[in-house]
């Protein structure tokens, strides 16, 4: 039987500590839309997406009302378009992006992910054309998210693709220069991209997924921050236990919503992603959790250890609460979307180097970081190569979503709006890595990729 | 189907009467009820049975919320499963 304090705890989490379901994402396979006629392809994609997700928003609203918990985002991921439109030109891909944008508007979802390609070993023609089209596609649309997987632990790192993505990010920044280069906020470069991630901008519907699927991303940094604060100056074992307990409760809500959404939508339930996803709102910050553990400011010495403890405890608590766990699962550290990170970056305590170290122990990578607009394409590729190496060598997903804000430099800040937040421009190193990036080819897979 | 109604806010005369009248208006049966008052803070929890409910869940939840805000208390109606999921293994 439920007791009063349990019920009031749930109410407090939702009302005062920003507990919510961050996203219900429907994955939709587009393989049955493939056609050699571009017009027919576009038509079939529009029909499949609007038909499959026709009730997504409505069902999520019903669930919000029934269970009393907000579902912040309703989203869609599709099969990477480089496969579906493999014969298209870059212009053809831009048209597909616009078709998906129209579908997103019609359905009332805020993002569709899957403007994507896997190029870890090399690019098929469709991937080359899609990558070429990214700057224009992200300029012409507002709800389409793009992700490119440039490396896996098994395949190594495609450095030609890394070099290319530096240029693509620069071009996207230029084309969306009137809005603080916001196009780059919808573009992620991955190592070991998951096939079932419900979070944007990196959501795709993988090749081994069912025709449609429901994946859910939970949240709740505010809830964890309060629990850590209330735990006081306990030792690390007790601290980890506190986080585990609260992560269990948060994830159970995700599990409930995922299975109920899947049932009502007639789609299989896929996974719950055990992530702590912050927002720029007060009391919804991962940095605040770390600071409540005893750091005077996120980014100072001890931050990586604090984050490692947090990330591990979230997984241990969450995995018990859900029958299928997947996606990115861990603490996110998107700078512009986390009030504590923004403050720490403004003060210079949180630097790009420290963030890189932090990504070695958490999910996902260098995320939503504004850098000077005059950063060279080679330097951006260098940042990508470093981050991707961490993922490849450590058998984990890492990613880079940096925004070289056109016309702005260190001391300025960029405004992305809504959940994407705002960020101070963070300095990058001035010394060149151009000769290194220009080598081209592939960095071989690490020895521990040979597991068989 | 059962739901949990929580009423929280500053204590005043007539909160229970108001909440139970609203339930009765919607054909909602109160199965269990408990309340605590800490300092001036009032927290009432009702377990209600919705099988005989007139109208949709959302209408009842909305009516309760509005009735609460009229007298300055927060009323939430939530399916019992969210609490069962979080607190019972």
XYZ file of C-alpha atoms in Angstrom:
541
model
C 0.000 0.000 0.000
C 1.223 3.472 -0.837
C 2.053 5.734 2.039
C 1.560 9.463 2.295
C 5.214 10.410 2.207
C 5.817 8.404 -0.993
C 2.902 10.130 -2.698
C 4.031 13.557 -1.552
C 7.580 12.800 -2.675
C 6.344 12.130 -6.215
C 4.267 15.314 -6.194
C 7.264 17.326 -4.970
C 9.526 15.870 -7.657
C 7.099 16.850 -10.399
C 5.987 20.205 -9.024
C 9.179 21.577 -7.497
C 12.117 19.627 -8.932
C 11.350 19.518 -12.655
C 10.826 15.760 -12.905
C 9.523 15.033 -16.362
C 9.683 12.631 -19.246
C 12.132 14.398 -21.529
C 11.048 12.737 -24.721
C 8.810 10.097 -26.201
C 10.387 9.343 -29.547
C 8.790 7.162 -32.188
C 11.255 5.391 -34.449
C 9.965 4.788 -37.961
C 11.624 2.633 -40.600
C 11.594 4.177 -44.067
C 12.974 1.149 -45.912
C 9.575 0.397 -47.446
C 9.493 3.930 -48.909
C 12.500 3.442 -51.192
C 11.758 4.371 -54.796
C 13.841 5.295 -57.835
C 11.465 8.191 -58.478
C 12.366 11.116 -56.127
C 8.803 12.479 -56.158
C 7.362 9.078 -55.274
C 10.014 8.620 -52.546
C 9.095 11.956 -50.959
C 5.400 11.140 -51.127
C 5.872 7.712 -49.542
C 8.052 9.112 -46.754
C 5.501 11.811 -45.942
C 2.672 9.280 -45.908
C 4.536 6.729 -43.788
C 5.681 9.237 -41.183
C 2.331 11.018 -40.838
C 0.455 7.709 -40.785
C 2.705 5.979 -38.234
C 2.976 8.955 -35.869
C -0.503 10.355 -36.485
C -1.533 9.868 -32.847
C 1.844 10.398 -31.172
C 1.191 13.873 -29.789
C -2.413 13.083 -28.847
C -1.404 9.926 -26.930
C 1.400 11.751 -25.130
C -1.077 14.443 -24.046
C -3.438 11.733 -22.737
C -0.576 10.196 -20.760
C 0.385 13.571 -19.311
C -3.162 14.018 -18.078
C -3.622 10.498 -16.748
C -0.320 10.196 -14.907
C 0.176 13.865 -14.084
C 3.725 14.013 -15.391
C 4.843 16.392 -18.155
C 6.165 14.875 -21.385
C 8.359 17.683 -22.647
C 9.103 16.535 -26.188
C 7.325 14.364 -28.702
C 9.743 13.395 -31.443
C 10.391 11.092 -34.359
C 13.489 9.305 -35.569
C 13.716 7.745 -39.014
C 16.073 5.375 -40.826
C 19.227 7.282 -41.838
C 18.190 9.046 -45.033
C 21.501 8.312 -46.756
C 20.264 4.724 -47.183
C 16.701 5.615 -48.122
C 17.680 8.235 -50.696
C 20.960 6.628 -51.724
C 20.589 7.684 -55.354
C 19.694 11.318 -54.671
C 21.721 14.449 -55.388
C 22.400 16.973 -52.585
C 19.467 19.036 -53.908
C 17.293 15.916 -53.743
C 18.197 15.448 -50.086
C 17.324 19.066 -49.263
C 13.892 18.426 -50.778
C 13.489 15.361 -48.538
C 14.435 17.470 -45.510
C 11.650 19.870 -46.418
C 9.193 16.998 -46.790
C 10.080 15.766 -43.298
C 9.781 19.326 -41.984
C 6.253 19.477 -43.379
C 5.445 16.125 -41.729
C 6.817 17.386 -38.399
C 4.670 20.515 -38.613
C 1.597 18.507 -39.496
C 2.152 16.153 -36.542
C 3.162 18.830 -34.026
C 6.502 17.194 -33.161
C 9.414 19.514 -32.481
C 12.212 17.464 -34.075
C 12.701 14.633 -36.566
C 16.097 12.941 -36.407
C 17.614 10.785 -39.100
C 19.081 13.210 -41.611
C 22.014 10.945 -41.090
C 24.733 8.733 -42.518
C 27.160 6.083 -41.306
C 30.582 6.657 -42.836
C 32.958 5.070 -40.344
C 34.765 3.111 -43.031
C 33.829 5.129 -46.077
C 30.873 6.867 -47.659
C 28.357 5.451 -50.116
C 27.190 7.922 -52.766
C 24.037 8.683 -50.803
C 26.092 9.530 -47.714
C 28.385 11.832 -49.698
C 25.418 13.675 -51.197
C 23.610 13.883 -47.851
C 26.675 15.283 -46.075
C 27.119 17.851 -48.855
C 23.485 18.921 -48.415
C 23.580 19.344 -44.607
C 24.304 23.106 -44.470
C 21.443 23.966 -46.788
C 19.053 21.395 -45.293
C 19.616 22.734 -41.764
C 19.200 26.306 -42.998
C 15.985 25.628 -44.893
C 14.358 23.701 -42.030
C 13.939 24.189 -38.280
C 12.868 20.745 -37.065
C 15.280 18.410 -38.857
C 18.277 16.984 -36.994
C 21.351 15.557 -38.616
C 23.937 13.112 -37.317
C 26.971 11.579 -38.977
C 28.759 8.557 -37.546
C 32.439 8.915 -38.462
C 33.918 6.124 -36.349
C 33.294 2.904 -34.490
C 35.499 0.864 -32.197
C 35.297 -1.937 -34.782
C 36.086 0.165 -37.851
C 38.372 2.874 -36.527
C 38.072 6.548 -37.449
C 37.331 7.799 -40.946
C 39.558 10.885 -40.870
C 38.436 11.994 -44.338
C 34.928 12.259 -42.901
C 36.256 14.043 -39.808
C 37.993 16.597 -42.053
C 34.868 16.997 -44.149
C 32.624 17.534 -41.110
C 34.846 20.421 -39.963
C 34.064 22.142 -43.268
C 30.353 21.236 -43.139
C 30.030 22.670 -39.626
C 31.713 25.905 -40.770
C 29.417 26.203 -43.751
C 26.319 25.492 -41.663
C 27.446 28.168 -39.194
C 27.835 30.675 -42.046
C 24.469 29.928 -43.655
C 22.646 30.292 -40.312
C 24.755 33.303 -39.230
C 21.691 35.516 -38.699
C 20.553 33.223 -35.859
C 23.825 32.682 -34.008
C 24.712 29.790 -36.346
C 21.870 27.707 -34.909
C 22.090 25.179 -37.757
C 25.088 23.635 -35.967
C 22.926 22.961 -32.894
C 21.042 20.417 -35.008
C 24.143 18.587 -36.235
C 26.127 15.950 -34.320
C 29.230 14.010 -35.276
C 29.339 10.594 -33.600
C 31.562 7.671 -32.727
C 29.678 4.422 -31.998
C 26.260 5.960 -32.677
C 23.445 4.027 -30.954
C 20.555 2.730 -33.056
C 17.836 3.450 -30.527
C 18.675 6.817 -29.007
C 15.530 8.900 -28.376
C 17.421 12.170 -27.747
C 18.143 14.853 -30.327
C 20.028 15.855 -32.284
C 21.443 12.331 -32.617
C 18.283 10.203 -32.804
C 18.130 7.745 -35.693
C 16.033 4.635 -36.264
C 18.660 1.936 -36.709
C 18.887 -0.802 -39.301
C 18.030 -3.603 -36.853
C 14.991 -1.923 -35.375
C 11.354 -2.951 -35.952
C 9.087 -1.110 -38.399
C 8.050 1.341 -35.678
C 9.139 1.545 -32.055
C 8.679 3.714 -28.969
C 11.784 4.843 -27.098
C 11.615 7.060 -24.045
C 14.186 9.386 -22.515
C 13.775 10.197 -18.835
C 15.161 13.222 -17.070
C 15.406 14.635 -13.606
C 18.686 16.401 -12.780
C 16.711 18.603 -10.365
C 15.457 15.586 -8.432
C 18.971 14.144 -8.137
C 20.408 17.537 -7.157
C 17.914 17.869 -4.277
C 18.539 14.276 -3.115
C 22.313 14.847 -3.129
C 21.902 18.086 -1.211
C 19.666 16.439 1.371
C 22.169 13.585 1.767
C 24.573 16.127 3.264
C 28.253 15.347 3.822
C 27.912 11.564 3.726
C 30.720 9.379 2.381
C 30.932 8.285 -1.261
C 29.265 4.910 -0.746
C 26.237 6.593 0.769
C 26.306 9.257 -1.941
C 26.276 6.652 -4.725
C 23.437 4.853 -2.958
C 21.414 8.079 -2.798
C 21.790 8.643 -6.534
C 20.958 5.003 -7.307
C 17.749 5.127 -5.308
C 16.530 8.295 -6.954
C 17.575 7.107 -10.454
C 15.533 3.965 -9.873
C 12.408 5.984 -9.120
C 12.891 8.322 -12.083
C 13.434 5.423 -14.452
C 10.378 3.532 -13.224
C 8.279 6.469 -14.398
C 10.020 6.291 -17.785
C 9.307 2.589 -17.982
C 5.625 3.135 -17.177
C 5.216 5.857 -19.790
C 7.188 3.893 -22.417
C 5.112 0.745 -22.065
C 1.829 2.644 -21.899
C 2.706 4.863 -24.899
C 3.699 1.780 -26.889
C 0.458 0.001 -25.984
C -1.744 2.946 -26.913
C 0.106 3.601 -30.166
C 0.226 -0.047 -31.182
C 4.004 0.073 -31.630
C 6.525 -2.130 -29.833
C 8.238 -0.697 -26.784
C 11.956 -0.333 -27.480
C 14.054 1.066 -24.671
C 14.219 3.554 -21.851
C 17.235 5.826 -22.075
C 18.564 6.394 -18.556
C 19.836 9.861 -19.117
C 19.997 12.906 -16.926
C 19.176 15.623 -19.422
C 19.385 19.179 -18.135
C 17.503 22.264 -19.333
C 18.426 25.928 -18.940
C 15.678 26.248 -16.288
C 16.677 26.894 -12.676
C 16.967 23.646 -10.696
C 17.354 21.386 -13.732
C 21.127 21.268 -13.976
C 23.671 18.425 -13.976
C 26.353 20.939 -12.913
C 24.269 21.680 -9.814
C 24.370 17.976 -8.839
C 28.173 18.006 -9.062
C 28.322 21.215 -7.062
C 25.993 19.750 -4.421
C 28.491 16.886 -4.098
C 31.000 19.405 -2.801
C 32.568 21.268 -5.709
C 32.478 25.029 -5.376
C 32.075 25.262 -9.146
C 31.600 22.697 -11.908
C 34.815 22.316 -13.865
C 37.183 22.559 -10.935
C 39.454 19.673 -9.826
C 37.325 16.722 -8.757
C 34.666 17.337 -11.409
C 35.550 14.292 -13.521
C 35.444 12.011 -10.477
C 32.121 13.465 -9.337
C 30.653 12.972 -12.800
C 32.001 9.408 -13.001
C 30.278 8.554 -9.724
C 27.040 10.203 -10.842
C 27.014 8.526 -14.243
C 27.661 5.069 -12.842
C 25.096 5.379 -10.059
C 22.424 6.625 -12.483
C 22.977 3.544 -14.632
C 23.020 1.130 -11.690
C 19.804 2.567 -10.261
C 18.122 2.860 -13.629
C 18.956 -0.549 -15.009
C 17.007 -2.245 -12.222
C 13.953 -0.151 -13.014
C 13.559 -0.907 -16.686
C 13.380 -4.163 -18.598
C 15.130 -2.725 -21.680
C 17.736 -0.004 -21.370
C 19.451 1.609 -24.337
C 20.168 4.789 -26.208
C 22.809 6.993 -24.674
C 22.083 6.288 -20.994
C 24.179 8.508 -18.768
C 24.495 12.090 -17.638
C 24.440 14.689 -20.390
C 26.643 17.754 -20.228
C 25.356 20.089 -22.949
C 26.863 23.429 -21.959
C 24.225 25.800 -23.366
C 21.372 23.719 -21.964
C 22.567 23.632 -18.361
C 22.462 26.746 -16.218
C 25.291 25.591 -13.953
C 27.526 24.713 -16.903
C 26.820 28.107 -18.500
C 27.859 29.909 -15.302
C 30.987 27.781 -14.918
C 31.962 28.362 -18.550
C 31.396 32.118 -18.185
C 33.737 32.204 -15.207
C 36.344 30.168 -17.062
C 36.287 27.283 -14.529
C 34.769 24.976 -17.109
C 37.002 24.768 -20.170
C 36.927 22.779 -23.374
C 39.790 20.605 -22.098
C 37.936 19.800 -18.876
C 34.765 19.024 -20.799
C 36.728 16.613 -22.976
C 37.986 14.804 -19.872
C 34.441 14.691 -18.476
C 33.155 13.040 -21.643
C 35.443 10.083 -20.998
C 33.299 9.137 -18.004
C 29.796 10.111 -19.049
C 27.414 10.274 -21.937
C 27.782 11.759 -24.532
C 30.393 14.216 -25.652
C 31.296 17.814 -26.344
C 27.758 19.053 -26.537
C 26.249 22.442 -27.327
C 29.519 24.307 -26.991
C 29.768 27.719 -28.619
C 33.236 28.475 -29.996
C 34.583 31.540 -31.838
C 33.194 32.060 -35.341
C 36.678 32.384 -36.813
C 37.726 28.888 -35.648
C 39.157 27.107 -38.699
C 37.577 23.998 -40.192
C 40.791 22.073 -39.392
C 40.605 23.062 -35.717
C 36.972 21.908 -35.558
C 38.079 18.622 -37.148
C 40.842 18.386 -34.529
C 38.255 18.834 -31.759
C 36.124 16.122 -33.387
C 39.085 13.746 -33.823
C 40.065 14.066 -30.146
C 36.559 13.443 -28.882
C 35.866 10.603 -31.292
C 39.125 8.900 -30.229
C 37.867 8.801 -26.650
C 34.775 6.931 -27.819
C 36.605 4.545 -30.129
C 39.276 3.561 -27.630
C 36.883 3.289 -24.673
C 34.137 1.342 -26.476
C 31.602 4.051 -25.858
C 29.489 6.566 -27.702
C 30.977 10.025 -27.975
C 29.834 12.934 -30.065
C 30.594 16.519 -30.941
C 28.052 19.284 -31.322
C 29.994 22.552 -31.431
C 28.706 25.835 -32.766
C 31.297 28.193 -34.285
C 29.118 31.275 -33.838
C 29.599 33.422 -36.912
C 30.863 36.928 -36.160
C 31.308 36.278 -32.442
C 34.360 35.675 -30.280
C 35.407 34.992 -26.696
C 33.556 37.409 -24.381
C 30.377 37.279 -26.458
C 27.535 34.880 -25.940
C 25.157 33.074 -28.272
C 21.410 32.738 -27.842
C 19.802 29.584 -29.276
C 16.407 29.876 -27.602
C 14.114 27.422 -25.829
C 15.598 24.162 -24.613
C 18.774 24.795 -26.634
C 19.566 27.653 -24.253
C 22.423 30.150 -24.462
C 26.165 29.913 -24.104
C 29.264 32.000 -23.653
C 31.757 31.621 -26.512
C 34.511 29.359 -25.192
C 38.111 29.743 -26.334
C 39.866 27.148 -28.506
C 43.603 26.768 -28.950
C 45.149 28.999 -31.590
C 47.887 26.581 -32.692
C 47.159 24.719 -35.918
C 46.416 21.004 -36.428
C 45.927 21.501 -40.163
C 48.783 19.249 -41.313
C 47.562 16.446 -39.064
C 43.976 16.631 -40.334
C 45.101 16.952 -43.974
C 46.734 13.490 -43.911
C 43.402 11.847 -44.734
C 42.625 8.133 -44.631
C 41.572 6.131 -41.600
C 42.929 5.749 -38.103
C 42.941 1.963 -37.614
C 40.602 0.312 -35.115
C 42.177 -0.234 -31.686
C 43.533 -3.684 -30.824
C 40.728 -4.418 -28.369
C 38.224 -4.244 -31.226
C 39.400 -7.760 -32.091
C 37.268 -9.584 -29.573
C 36.285 -12.748 -31.410
C -9.152 2.062 -12.456
C -8.018 3.894 -9.349
C -6.463 7.332 -9.069
C -4.761 9.273 -6.315
C -6.060 12.749 -5.572
C -3.619 14.960 -3.692
C -4.686 18.235 -2.165
C -1.887 20.415 -0.843
C -1.830 23.995 0.349
C -2.554 26.238 3.289
C -5.045 24.765 5.737
C -8.510 26.268 5.849
C -12.091 25.272 6.679
C -13.963 23.130 4.168
C -11.224 21.662 1.970
C -12.308 18.046 2.462
C -15.958 18.969 1.958
C -15.125 20.775 -1.265
C -12.976 17.930 -2.663
C -15.443 15.199 -1.772
C -18.374 17.201 -3.166
C -16.511 17.555 -6.448
C -15.816 13.790 -6.516
C -19.449 13.014 -5.867
C -20.530 15.390 -8.648
C -18.437 13.317 -11.093
C -19.605 9.932 -9.799
C -16.171 9.231 -8.340
C -16.113 6.983 -5.268
C -13.655 7.711 -2.453
C -12.034 4.457 -1.297
C -9.532 5.767 1.209
C -8.676 9.137 2.641
C -5.913 10.481 4.827
C -4.758 13.922 5.785
C -1.979 15.590 7.669
C -1.445 19.152 8.750
C 2.170 20.209 9.283
C 2.394 23.736 10.695
C -0.133 25.458 8.453
C 0.521 23.183 5.503
C -2.316 20.876 4.600
C -1.883 17.611 2.690
C -4.816 15.351 1.937
C -4.588 12.176 -0.083
C -7.624 10.362 -1.433
C -7.641 7.052 -3.248
C -10.597 7.116 -5.620
C -12.325 4.556 -7.801
C -13.095 5.859 -11.280
C -15.193 3.001 -12.659
C -18.484 4.871 -12.232
C -17.051 8.207 -13.321
C -19.259 10.449 -15.455
C -17.253 11.882 -18.354
C -13.557 11.583 -19.209
C -10.599 11.396 -16.822
C -9.273 14.717 -18.107
C -12.584 16.465 -17.343
C -12.577 15.203 -13.749
C -8.905 16.089 -13.245
C -9.514 19.531 -14.675
C -12.607 20.152 -12.558
C -10.687 19.151 -9.412
C -7.777 21.408 -10.331
C -10.102 24.370 -10.888
C -12.052 23.693 -7.689
C -8.740 23.660 -5.831
C -7.437 26.860 -7.336
C -10.714 28.616 -6.432
C -9.866 28.125 -2.754
C -6.083 28.438 -3.159
C -4.980 24.782 -2.901
C -3.197 22.568 -5.412
C -5.259 19.510 -6.445
C -3.805 16.827 -8.681
C -5.487 13.677 -9.933
C -3.030 11.036 -11.104
C -3.420 7.387 -12.079
C -2.295 5.266 -9.120
C 0.203 3.403 -11.316
C 2.680 6.291 -11.350
C 3.016 5.955 -7.557
C 3.000 2.164 -7.647
C 5.781 2.225 -10.258
C 7.965 4.613 -8.322
C 7.548 3.294 -4.817
C 6.607 -0.385 -4.934
C 9.014 -2.969 -6.313
